[in-house]
Amino acid sequence: MIHVKHAEKATRAPSRARRASGPRWRWAALALLLAAAVYAPFQLAPFHVFQLTMVLIYSVVLLGLDLLVGHAGQISLGHGAFFAVGAYTGAILLDRYDLPYPLTLPAAAAVAFVLGLALGVPAMRLRGLYLALVTLAIAIFLVPLLKRFEELTGGSMGLTLAKPAPPAWSGLAEDQWLYFITLAFAVVAFLVAAGLLRSRVGRALHAVRDNETAAEVMGVRLSSYKTLAFAWSAMYAGAAGCVYTWVIGFVSPDSFTVNLSITLLAGLVVGGLGALPGPVLGALFVMFVPSISQDVNDAAPGVIFGLLIIAVMYVAPTGLAGLAGRLLQKIPRKE
């Protein structure tokens, strides 16, 4: 018996060591990634800095979408609409009411949160294709709606805005200043999401995703968590839309068509559902693959884009984040 116990302890020790080394590796990787993100704008051309800024914005949008789709198990084909609501809320407050930039961010997030909460009510009764159609309808009628209220939204011409100017003490160019604002915003958004998913709320969302009947038996209020999942998801998209307005300095209805919503969902699936690195990888896909497709074939960029999605899904059915996780598991480690 004594030898058996010693053998069990010996087999447990390496597994414990591997579990303990996992978080250390992740924290080291995150620190290295953050250091590279801080260093990058000083080495890249302004256009490439702008591209990275847009990747950060799309990362937050996809992070909100992942809370809904990847963690709560709901579907949305109209997430671009919440992105547009946040962008237009920020733009209107800046253009019509001359509100300071920092105050437009919580206002845009709040407006999107309320709209997401309202959409969450039908989500309690709908699921699958029916829910997808409802969210798709929102993305479809938003563009004509924005064009109709011309006095407020600028109609088809949109609104042109001044970008936040870098303070003199920073010594940064405009593109670098906007990049660091967006980087700080994205870091906070991911930290909040990570804390939320590790909490009781995150466990409840996963229970709803995995089995609604079992979750309800366990005491999870399906109606509350489904509604809140839509609201949180919309809030992230709305806040990202406001920062998008700062970075672009212009909003128009044609920037938020149905294609944007579909592209966002495709980017999230390609990046990986239910994994925090997934939105970042998906944002890289959303930002760079369409331009690569355009360079490959000017006549049919959509075809190239679709073929690339099929290729990625064939190689990595669980997304790029899942593929990266499997590759890391194959790396031999010292016991």
Coordinates of N, CA, C and O in Angstrom, one line a residue, residues 81-167:
A81 N -25.0 46.2 -36.5 CA -26.0 47.2 -36.2 C -25.6 47.9 -34.8 O -25.7 49.1 -34.7
F82 N -25.2 47.1 -33.8 CA -24.8 47.7 -32.5 C -23.5 48.5 -32.7 O -23.3 49.5 -32.0
F83 N -22.6 48.0 -33.5 CA -21.4 48.7 -33.8 C -21.8 50.1 -34.4 O -21.2 51.1 -34.1
A84 N -22.7 50.1 -35.4 CA -23.2 51.4 -36.0 C -23.8 52.3 -35.0 O -23.6 53.5 -35.0
V85 N -24.6 51.7 -34.1 CA -25.3 52.5 -33.0 C -24.3 53.2 -32.2 O -24.4 54.4 -31.9
G86 N -23.3 52.5 -31.8 CA -22.2 53.2 -30.9 C -21.5 54.2 -31.7 O -21.2 55.3 -31.2
A87 N -21.2 54.0 -33.0 CA -20.5 54.9 -33.8 C -21.3 56.2 -34.0 O -20.8 57.3 -33.9
Y88 N -22.6 56.0 -34.3 CA -23.4 57.2 -34.6 C -23.7 57.9 -33.3 O -23.9 59.2 -33.3
T89 N -23.9 57.2 -32.2 CA -24.1 57.9 -30.9 C -22.9 58.8 -30.6 O -23.1 60.0 -30.2
G90 N -21.7 58.3 -30.7 CA -20.5 59.1 -30.5 C -20.4 60.2 -31.4 O -20.1 61.4 -31.0
A91 N -20.7 60.0 -32.7 CA -20.6 61.0 -33.7 C -21.6 62.2 -33.5 O -21.3 63.3 -33.6
I92 N -22.8 61.8 -33.2 CA -23.9 62.8 -33.0 C -23.5 63.7 -31.7 O -23.7 64.9 -31.7
L93 N -23.1 63.0 -30.7 CA -22.7 63.8 -29.5 C -21.6 64.7 -29.7 O -21.5 65.8 -29.1
L94 N -20.6 64.3 -30.5 CA -19.5 65.2 -30.9 C -19.9 66.3 -31.8 O -19.5 67.4 -31.6
D95 N -20.7 66.0 -32.8 CA -21.0 66.9 -33.9 C -22.1 67.9 -33.5 O -22.0 69.1 -33.7
R96 N -23.2 67.3 -32.9 CA -24.3 68.2 -32.6 C -24.3 68.9 -31.2 O -24.8 69.9 -31.0
Y97 N -23.6 68.2 -30.3 CA -23.7 68.7 -28.9 C -22.3 69.0 -28.3 O -22.2 69.4 -27.2
D98 N -21.2 68.8 -29.2 CA -19.9 69.2 -28.8 C -19.5 68.6 -27.4 O -18.8 69.3 -26.6
L99 N -19.8 67.4 -27.2 CA -19.5 66.7 -26.0 C -18.0 66.3 -26.0 O -17.5 65.9 -27.1
P100 N -17.3 66.3 -24.9 CA -15.9 65.9 -24.8 C -15.8 64.4 -25.2 O -16.7 63.6 -25.0
Y101 N -14.7 64.1 -25.9 CA -14.5 62.7 -26.3 C -14.7 61.7 -25.3 O -15.3 60.7 -25.5
P102 N -14.1 61.8 -24.1 CA -14.2 60.8 -23.1 C -15.6 60.5 -22.7 O -16.0 59.3 -22.3
L103 N -16.5 61.5 -22.7 CA -17.9 61.3 -22.3 C -18.7 60.6 -23.3 O -19.8 60.0 -23.0
T104 N -18.3 60.6 -24.6 CA -19.1 59.9 -25.6 C -19.0 58.4 -25.5 O -19.9 57.7 -25.9
L105 N -17.9 57.9 -24.9 CA -17.7 56.4 -24.8 C -18.7 55.8 -23.9 O -19.4 54.8 -24.4
P106 N -18.9 56.2 -22.7 CA -19.9 55.6 -21.8 C -21.3 55.8 -22.4 O -22.2 55.0 -22.2
A107 N -21.5 57.0 -23.0 CA -22.9 57.2 -23.6 C -23.2 56.2 -24.7 O -24.3 55.7 -24.8
A108 N -22.2 56.0 -25.6 CA -22.4 55.0 -26.7 C -22.6 53.6 -26.2 O -23.4 52.9 -26.7
A109 N -21.8 53.3 -25.2 CA -21.9 51.9 -24.6 C -23.3 51.8 -23.9 O -23.9 50.7 -24.0
A110 N -23.8 52.8 -23.2 CA -25.1 52.7 -22.6 C -26.2 52.6 -23.6 O -27.2 51.8 -23.4
V111 N -26.2 53.4 -24.6 CA -27.2 53.3 -25.7 C -27.3 51.9 -26.3 O -28.3 51.3 -26.5
A112 N -26.1 51.4 -26.6 CA -26.0 50.0 -27.2 C -26.5 49.0 -26.2 O -27.2 48.0 -26.6
F113 N -26.2 49.2 -24.9 CA -26.6 48.2 -23.9 C -28.1 48.2 -23.8 O -28.7 47.1 -23.7
V114 N -28.8 49.3 -23.8 CA -30.2 49.4 -23.7 C -30.9 48.7 -25.0 O -31.8 47.9 -24.8
L115 N -30.3 49.0 -26.1 CA -30.9 48.3 -27.4 C -30.6 46.8 -27.3 O -31.5 46.0 -27.7
G116 N -29.5 46.4 -26.8 CA -29.2 45.0 -26.7 C -30.1 44.3 -25.7 O -30.6 43.2 -25.9
L117 N -30.5 45.0 -24.6 CA -31.4 44.5 -23.6 C -32.8 44.4 -24.2 O -33.5 43.4 -24.0
A118 N -33.2 45.3 -25.1 CA -34.5 45.2 -25.8 C -34.5 44.1 -26.7 O -35.5 43.4 -26.8
L119 N -33.4 43.8 -27.4 CA -33.4 42.7 -28.3 C -33.3 41.4 -27.6 O -33.8 40.3 -28.1
G120 N -32.8 41.4 -26.4 CA -32.7 40.2 -25.6 C -34.1 39.6 -25.2 O -34.2 38.4 -24.8
V121 N -35.1 40.5 -25.2 CA -36.5 40.0 -24.8 C -37.0 39.0 -25.8 O -37.5 37.9 -25.4
P122 N -37.0 39.3 -27.1 CA -37.4 38.2 -28.1 C -36.5 37.0 -28.1 O -36.9 35.9 -28.4
A123 N -35.2 37.2 -27.7 CA -34.2 36.1 -27.6 C -34.6 35.1 -26.6 O -34.2 33.9 -26.7
M124 N -35.4 35.5 -25.6 CA -35.9 34.5 -24.6 C -36.8 33.5 -25.2 O -36.9 32.3 -24.7
R125 N -37.5 33.8 -26.3 CA -38.5 32.9 -26.9 C -38.0 32.3 -28.2 O -38.6 31.3 -28.7
L126 N -37.0 32.9 -28.8 CA -36.5 32.4 -30.1 C -35.1 31.7 -30.0 O -34.4 32.0 -29.0
R127 N -34.8 30.9 -30.9 CA -33.5 30.3 -30.9 C -33.2 29.8 -32.4 O -34.1 29.7 -33.2
G128 N -32.0 29.5 -32.6 CA -31.6 29.0 -33.9 C -31.8 29.9 -35.1 O -31.5 31.1 -35.0
L129 N -32.4 29.4 -36.1 CA -32.6 30.2 -37.3 C -33.6 31.4 -37.1 O -33.5 32.4 -37.7
Y130 N -34.6 31.2 -36.2 CA -35.5 32.2 -36.0 C -34.9 33.4 -35.3 O -35.1 34.6 -35.7
L131 N -34.0 33.2 -34.4 CA -33.2 34.3 -33.7 C -32.3 34.9 -34.7 O -32.1 36.1 -34.7
A132 N -31.7 34.1 -35.6 CA -30.7 34.6 -36.6 C -31.5 35.6 -37.5 O -30.9 36.6 -37.9
L133 N -32.7 35.2 -37.9 CA -33.5 36.1 -38.8 C -33.9 37.4 -38.2 O -33.9 38.5 -38.8
V134 N -34.2 37.4 -36.9 CA -34.5 38.6 -36.2 C -33.3 39.5 -36.1 O -33.5 40.8 -36.4
T135 N -32.2 39.0 -35.8 CA -31.0 39.9 -35.7 C -30.6 40.3 -37.1 O -30.1 41.5 -37.3
L136 N -30.8 39.5 -38.1 CA -30.4 39.9 -39.5 C -31.4 41.1 -39.9 O -30.9 42.0 -40.6
A137 N -32.6 41.0 -39.5 CA -33.6 42.1 -39.9 C -33.1 43.4 -39.3 O -33.3 44.5 -40.0
I138 N -32.6 43.4 -38.1 CA -32.1 44.7 -37.5 C -31.0 45.3 -38.4 O -30.9 46.5 -38.6
A139 N -30.0 44.4 -38.8 CA -28.9 44.9 -39.7 C -29.5 45.4 -41.0 O -28.9 46.4 -41.6
I140 N -30.5 44.8 -41.5 CA -31.1 45.2 -42.8 C -31.7 46.6 -42.8 O -31.5 47.5 -43.7
F141 N -32.6 46.8 -41.8 CA -33.3 48.1 -41.8 C -32.6 49.2 -41.1 O -33.0 50.4 -41.2
L142 N -31.4 49.0 -40.6 CA -30.7 50.1 -39.9 C -30.2 51.1 -40.9 O -30.3 52.3 -40.7
V143 N -29.6 50.6 -42.1 CA -29.0 51.6 -43.0 C -30.1 52.5 -43.6 O -29.9 53.7 -43.6
P144 N -31.2 52.0 -44.1 CA -32.3 53.0 -44.5 C -32.7 53.9 -43.4 O -33.1 55.1 -43.6
L145 N -32.7 53.4 -42.2 CA -33.2 54.3 -41.0 C -32.2 55.4 -40.8 O -32.6 56.5 -40.5
L146 N -30.9 55.1 -40.9 CA -29.9 56.1 -40.7 C -30.0 57.2 -41.8 O -29.7 58.4 -41.6
K147 N -30.3 56.8 -43.0 CA -30.4 57.7 -44.1 C -31.6 58.6 -44.0 O -31.6 59.7 -44.5
R148 N -32.7 58.1 -43.4 CA -33.9 58.8 -43.3 C -33.8 60.1 -42.4 O -34.4 61.1 -42.7
F149 N -33.1 59.9 -41.3 CA -33.1 61.1 -40.3 C -31.8 61.9 -40.6 O -30.8 61.9 -39.9
E150 N -31.9 62.6 -41.8 CA -30.8 63.3 -42.3 C -30.3 64.5 -41.4 O -29.1 64.7 -41.3
E151 N -31.2 65.1 -40.7 CA -30.9 66.3 -39.9 C -30.0 65.8 -38.7 O -29.2 66.6 -38.2
L152 N -30.2 64.6 -38.3 CA -29.5 64.1 -37.1 C -28.2 63.3 -37.5 O -27.1 63.5 -36.9
T153 N -28.4 62.5 -38.5 CA -27.3 61.5 -38.9 C -26.5 62.0 -40.1 O -25.5 61.3 -40.4
G154 N -26.9 63.0 -40.8 CA -26.2 63.5 -42.0 C -26.7 62.7 -43.2 O -26.1 63.0 -44.3
G155 N -27.6 61.8 -43.1 CA -28.1 61.1 -44.2 C -27.1 60.2 -44.9 O -26.2 59.7 -44.3
S156 N -27.2 60.2 -46.2 CA -26.2 59.4 -47.0 C -24.8 59.9 -47.0 O -23.9 59.2 -47.2
M157 N -24.7 61.2 -46.7 CA -23.4 61.9 -46.7 C -22.6 61.6 -45.4 O -21.4 61.8 -45.4
G158 N -23.4 61.2 -44.4 CA -22.7 60.9 -43.1 C -22.3 62.2 -42.3 O -22.7 63.3 -42.6
L159 N -21.4 62.0 -41.4 CA -20.9 63.0 -40.5 C -19.4 63.0 -40.5 O -18.8 61.9 -40.4
T160 N -18.8 64.2 -40.7 CA -17.3 64.3 -40.7 C -16.9 65.0 -39.3 O -17.5 66.0 -39.0
L161 N -16.0 64.4 -38.6 CA -15.6 64.8 -37.3 C -14.1 65.0 -37.2 O -13.3 64.5 -37.9
A162 N -13.7 65.8 -36.2 CA -12.3 66.0 -35.9 C -11.8 64.9 -35.0 O -12.5 64.4 -34.1
K163 N -10.6 64.4 -35.3 CA -10.1 63.3 -34.5 C -9.4 63.9 -33.2 O -9.0 65.1 -33.2
P164 N -9.4 63.1 -32.1 CA -8.7 63.6 -30.9 C -7.2 63.9 -31.2 O -6.5 63.1 -31.7
A165 N -6.8 65.1 -30.9 CA -5.4 65.6 -31.1 C -4.5 65.1 -30.0 O -4.9 65.1 -28.8
P166 N -3.3 64.6 -30.3 CA -2.4 64.2 -29.2 C -2.0 65.4 -28.4 O -1.7 66.5 -28.9
P167 N -1.9 65.2 -27.1 CA -1.4 66.3 -26.2 C 0.1 66.6 -26.5 O 0.9 65.7 -26.9

